[in-house]
Amino acid sequence: MIDAKLVKALRSEVGAGFADCKQALQEKDGDLVAAKEWLRARGVAIAGKKAQRTTQEGVISISSNEQQAVIVQVLAETDFVANNEIFRAFAKLVSDSLLQAGEAGCCDPTQVSVEGKSLDELRVEATHKIGENIQIGTCKFLCCKHQLYNYLHHNAKIGVIADIACGDEPNLGKQLCMHIASMKPKGISVDELDQEELDSQRQAFVAITSQSNKPEAVQEKIIAGKMNKFVAEHALLSQPYVWADDISVGKYLDQHKASITSFALLEIGK
């Protein structure tokens, strides 16, 4: 017969359910250390089985200090779990740990350790505890040259970190982060847009325009106009600024002697 106090002690150490802790102690004849190892191995096995399940939900977590920031996707199977306090706490642990590890940690989160355990081990434990496939998704690290700003939407499904010099407009930092979250630029300027995507888009416009009977010179103007519109939609400085009428982000920044050096945007489901 396993003493309930022993089950309670094991639960307080590993955070697993009462039934799992009781079974572990029964399997290991009341040996607390062996029971913990049994639960760990069982958690790994369960996490392995669940690893193939789709993770389309989750949250964005942001951690920062004065000069550095980390933004990371922490993924789950359902929105119900994404709103779970245990899951949210794990997501915050992930971003805090990656910030402490620096840029190298974002390159390979599995190599980051927290009090003797890797983030991947903690992810497995979270999968076992919560009951869904939990994954650490895309992570981005930003080292700030000016001033660090961030924005996390109220549902934690989209987040932004950015390095911004606000010039003479004190509210610009957060507002620009909110603009990025809303308009989803793919780079600061046309130079930062993916060249392969630009070439592919141009080829698509050429294919459509060539079907018309318009002269070649007119077709080229049409293609150039479509490309300019594409750039205006995807390059931050060319986008219409959501907080001002009839002015681009670039012109607004120039007016206020402000600039943006870098940004990172992450969404859940993207």
mmCIF file of N, CA and C in Angstrom, residues 122-176:
data_model
loop_
_atom_site.group_PDB
_atom_site.id
_atom_site.type_symbol
_atom_site.label_atom_id
_atom_site.label_comp_id
_atom_site.label_asym_id
_atom_site.label_seq_id
_atom_site.Cartn_x
_atom_site.Cartn_y
_atom_site.Cartn_z
ATOM 1 N N LEU A 122 12.579 19.711 -20.486
ATOM 2 C CA LEU A 122 11.463 20.423 -19.863
ATOM 3 C C LEU A 122 10.240 20.425 -20.779
ATOM 4 N N ARG A 123 10.478 20.480 -22.088
ATOM 5 C CA ARG A 123 9.376 20.398 -23.055
ATOM 6 C C ARG A 123 8.680 19.032 -22.961
ATOM 7 N N VAL A 124 9.480 17.975 -22.856
ATOM 8 C CA VAL A 124 8.921 16.628 -22.708
ATOM 9 C C VAL A 124 8.093 16.520 -21.434
ATOM 10 N N GLU A 125 8.618 17.087 -20.351
ATOM 11 C CA GLU A 125 7.885 17.071 -19.085
ATOM 12 C C GLU A 125 6.565 17.832 -19.218
ATOM 13 N N ALA A 126 6.608 18.974 -19.935
ATOM 14 C CA ALA A 126 5.389 19.759 -20.138
ATOM 15 C C ALA A 126 4.377 18.983 -20.972
ATOM 16 N N THR A 127 4.858 18.266 -21.982
ATOM 17 C CA THR A 127 3.979 17.431 -22.810
ATOM 18 C C THR A 127 3.286 16.369 -21.966
ATOM 19 N N HIS A 128 4.054 15.740 -21.090
ATOM 20 C CA HIS A 128 3.509 14.691 -20.223
ATOM 21 C C HIS A 128 2.512 15.279 -19.226
ATOM 22 N N LYS A 129 2.853 16.429 -18.668
ATOM 23 C CA LYS A 129 2.022 17.043 -17.630
ATOM 24 C C LYS A 129 0.716 17.593 -18.214
ATOM 25 N N ILE A 130 0.821 18.252 -19.381
ATOM 26 C CA ILE A 130 -0.333 18.926 -19.962
ATOM 27 C C ILE A 130 -1.188 17.981 -20.798
ATOM 28 N N GLY A 131 -0.530 17.016 -21.443
ATOM 29 C CA GLY A 131 -1.280 16.027 -22.205
ATOM 30 C C GLY A 131 -1.406 16.319 -23.683
ATOM 31 N N GLU A 132 -0.659 17.310 -24.189
ATOM 32 C CA GLU A 132 -0.650 17.608 -25.619
ATOM 33 C C GLU A 132 0.786 17.701 -26.120
ATOM 34 N N ASN A 133 0.915 17.601 -27.437
ATOM 35 C CA ASN A 133 2.211 17.793 -28.060
ATOM 36 C C ASN A 133 2.635 19.245 -27.883
ATOM 37 N N ILE A 134 3.718 19.482 -27.179
ATOM 38 C CA ILE A 134 4.264 20.819 -26.958
ATOM 39 C C ILE A 134 5.579 20.931 -27.728
ATOM 40 N N GLN A 135 5.726 22.011 -28.489
ATOM 41 C CA GLN A 135 6.938 22.207 -29.275
ATOM 42 C C GLN A 135 7.432 23.642 -29.143
ATOM 43 N N ILE A 136 8.750 23.805 -29.252
ATOM 44 C CA ILE A 136 9.351 25.134 -29.324
ATOM 45 C C ILE A 136 9.544 25.449 -30.798
ATOM 46 N N GLY A 137 8.866 26.484 -31.278
ATOM 47 C CA GLY A 137 8.897 26.819 -32.693
ATOM 48 C C GLY A 137 10.011 27.793 -33.038
ATOM 49 N N THR A 138 9.725 28.694 -33.958
ATOM 50 C CA THR A 138 10.717 29.669 -34.408
ATOM 51 C C THR A 138 11.107 30.618 -33.278
ATOM 52 N N CYS A 139 12.390 30.905 -33.208
ATOM 53 C CA CYS A 139 12.908 31.822 -32.194
ATOM 54 C C CYS A 139 13.801 32.844 -32.885
ATOM 55 N N LYS A 140 13.676 34.110 -32.484
ATOM 56 C CA LYS A 140 14.516 35.157 -33.057
ATOM 57 C C LYS A 140 15.128 35.996 -31.936
ATOM 58 N N PHE A 141 16.370 36.374 -32.148
ATOM 59 C CA PHE A 141 17.147 37.141 -31.167
ATOM 60 C C PHE A 141 17.480 38.503 -31.760
ATOM 61 N N LEU A 142 17.367 39.547 -30.955
ATOM 62 C CA LEU A 142 17.669 40.898 -31.424
ATOM 63 C C LEU A 142 18.603 41.583 -30.439
ATOM 64 N N CYS A 143 19.707 42.094 -30.962
ATOM 65 C CA CYS A 143 20.647 42.884 -30.169
ATOM 66 C C CYS A 143 20.475 44.345 -30.564
ATOM 67 N N CYS A 144 20.147 45.167 -29.601
ATOM 68 C CA CYS A 144 19.689 46.532 -29.856
ATOM 69 C C CYS A 144 20.849 47.527 -29.916
ATOM 70 N N LYS A 145 20.811 48.427 -30.929
ATOM 71 C CA LYS A 145 21.772 49.516 -31.039
ATOM 72 C C LYS A 145 21.209 50.824 -30.492
ATOM 73 N N HIS A 146 19.892 50.979 -30.552
ATOM 74 C CA HIS A 146 19.242 52.213 -30.105
ATOM 75 C C HIS A 146 18.408 51.919 -28.859
ATOM 76 N N GLN A 147 17.107 51.773 -29.021
ATOM 77 C CA GLN A 147 16.244 51.465 -27.885
ATOM 78 C C GLN A 147 15.310 50.323 -28.255
ATOM 79 N N LEU A 148 15.163 49.424 -27.308
ATOM 80 C CA LEU A 148 14.378 48.217 -27.559
ATOM 81 C C LEU A 148 12.904 48.449 -27.240
ATOM 82 N N TYR A 149 12.059 48.047 -28.186
ATOM 83 C CA TYR A 149 10.609 48.111 -27.992
ATOM 84 C C TYR A 149 10.002 46.765 -28.358
ATOM 85 N N ASN A 150 8.867 46.471 -27.751
ATOM 86 C CA ASN A 150 8.174 45.242 -28.128
ATOM 87 C C ASN A 150 6.666 45.435 -28.016
ATOM 88 N N TYR A 151 5.961 44.560 -28.684
ATOM 89 C CA TYR A 151 4.496 44.553 -28.632
ATOM 90 C C TYR A 151 4.019 43.112 -28.686
ATOM 91 N N LEU A 152 3.147 42.751 -27.757
ATOM 92 C CA LEU A 152 2.527 41.430 -27.744
ATOM 93 C C LEU A 152 1.022 41.632 -27.742
ATOM 94 N N HIS A 153 0.358 41.095 -28.764
ATOM 95 C CA HIS A 153 -1.095 41.255 -28.863
ATOM 96 C C HIS A 153 -1.758 40.594 -27.655
ATOM 97 N N HIS A 154 -2.976 41.060 -27.329
ATOM 98 C CA HIS A 154 -3.638 40.621 -26.094
ATOM 99 C C HIS A 154 -3.850 39.110 -26.035
ATOM 100 N N ASN A 155 -3.975 38.446 -27.193
ATOM 101 C CA ASN A 155 -4.161 36.991 -27.189
ATOM 102 C C ASN A 155 -2.846 36.227 -27.323
ATOM 103 N N ALA A 156 -1.737 36.953 -27.357
ATOM 104 C CA ALA A 156 -0.385 36.379 -27.456
ATOM 105 C C ALA A 156 -0.177 35.554 -28.724
ATOM 106 N N LYS A 157 -0.955 35.843 -29.772
ATOM 107 C CA LYS A 157 -0.820 35.102 -31.036
ATOM 108 C C LYS A 157 0.130 35.793 -32.010
ATOM 109 N N ILE A 158 0.467 37.042 -31.737
ATOM 110 C CA ILE A 158 1.396 37.773 -32.594
ATOM 111 C C ILE A 158 2.222 38.713 -31.720
ATOM 112 N N GLY A 159 3.516 38.794 -32.026
ATOM 113 C CA GLY A 159 4.394 39.647 -31.227
ATOM 114 C C GLY A 159 5.489 40.264 -32.086
ATOM 115 N N VAL A 160 6.026 41.385 -31.615
ATOM 116 C CA VAL A 160 7.056 42.118 -32.348
ATOM 117 C C VAL A 160 8.124 42.591 -31.370
ATOM 118 N N ILE A 161 9.376 42.495 -31.768
ATOM 119 C CA ILE A 161 10.470 43.165 -31.073
ATOM 120 C C ILE A 161 11.179 44.036 -32.100
ATOM 121 N N ALA A 162 11.646 45.224 -31.695
ATOM 122 C CA ALA A 162 12.244 46.143 -32.657
ATOM 123 C C ALA A 162 13.263 47.054 -31.996
ATOM 124 N N ASP A 163 14.254 47.444 -32.781
ATOM 125 C CA ASP A 163 15.296 48.389 -32.365
ATOM 126 C C ASP A 163 14.992 49.724 -33.045
ATOM 127 N N ILE A 164 14.558 50.708 -32.260
ATOM 128 C CA ILE A 164 14.038 51.952 -32.819
ATOM 129 C C ILE A 164 14.669 53.165 -32.132
ATOM 130 N N ALA A 165 15.059 54.154 -32.939
ATOM 131 C CA ALA A 165 15.439 55.466 -32.421
ATOM 132 C C ALA A 165 14.244 56.383 -32.667
ATOM 133 N N CYS A 166 13.594 56.830 -31.605
ATOM 134 C CA CYS A 166 12.301 57.503 -31.720
ATOM 135 C C CYS A 166 12.372 58.966 -32.132
ATOM 136 N N GLY A 167 13.539 59.552 -32.149
ATOM 137 C CA GLY A 167 13.636 60.952 -32.528
ATOM 138 C C GLY A 167 12.854 61.837 -31.574
ATOM 139 N N ASP A 168 12.018 62.735 -32.128
ATOM 140 C CA ASP A 168 11.268 63.663 -31.282
ATOM 141 C C ASP A 168 9.839 63.194 -31.004
ATOM 142 N N GLU A 169 9.551 61.896 -31.302
ATOM 143 C CA GLU A 169 8.213 61.359 -31.092
ATOM 144 C C GLU A 169 8.260 60.248 -30.051
ATOM 145 N N PRO A 170 7.979 60.563 -28.764
ATOM 146 C CA PRO A 170 8.152 59.592 -27.684
ATOM 147 C C PRO A 170 7.256 58.364 -27.784
ATOM 148 N N ASN A 171 6.125 58.458 -28.462
ATOM 149 C CA ASN A 171 5.208 57.317 -28.567
ATOM 150 C C ASN A 171 5.479 56.433 -29.773
ATOM 151 N N LEU A 172 6.496 56.794 -30.549
ATOM 152 C CA LEU A 172 6.734 56.111 -31.810
ATOM 153 C C LEU A 172 7.082 54.633 -31.639
ATOM 154 N N GLY A 173 7.865 54.301 -30.608
ATOM 155 C CA GLY A 173 8.355 52.933 -30.448
ATOM 156 C C GLY A 173 7.247 51.903 -30.420
ATOM 157 N N LYS A 174 6.326 52.039 -29.481
ATOM 158 C CA LYS A 174 5.247 51.061 -29.367
ATOM 159 C C LYS A 174 4.315 51.139 -30.564
ATOM 160 N N GLN A 175 4.032 52.361 -31.039
ATOM 161 C CA GLN A 175 3.122 52.500 -32.177
ATOM 162 C C GLN A 175 3.674 51.822 -33.425
ATOM 163 N N LEU A 176 4.990 51.946 -33.640
ATOM 164 C CA LEU A 176 5.593 51.317 -34.812
ATOM 165 C C LEU A 176 5.562 49.793 -34.681
#
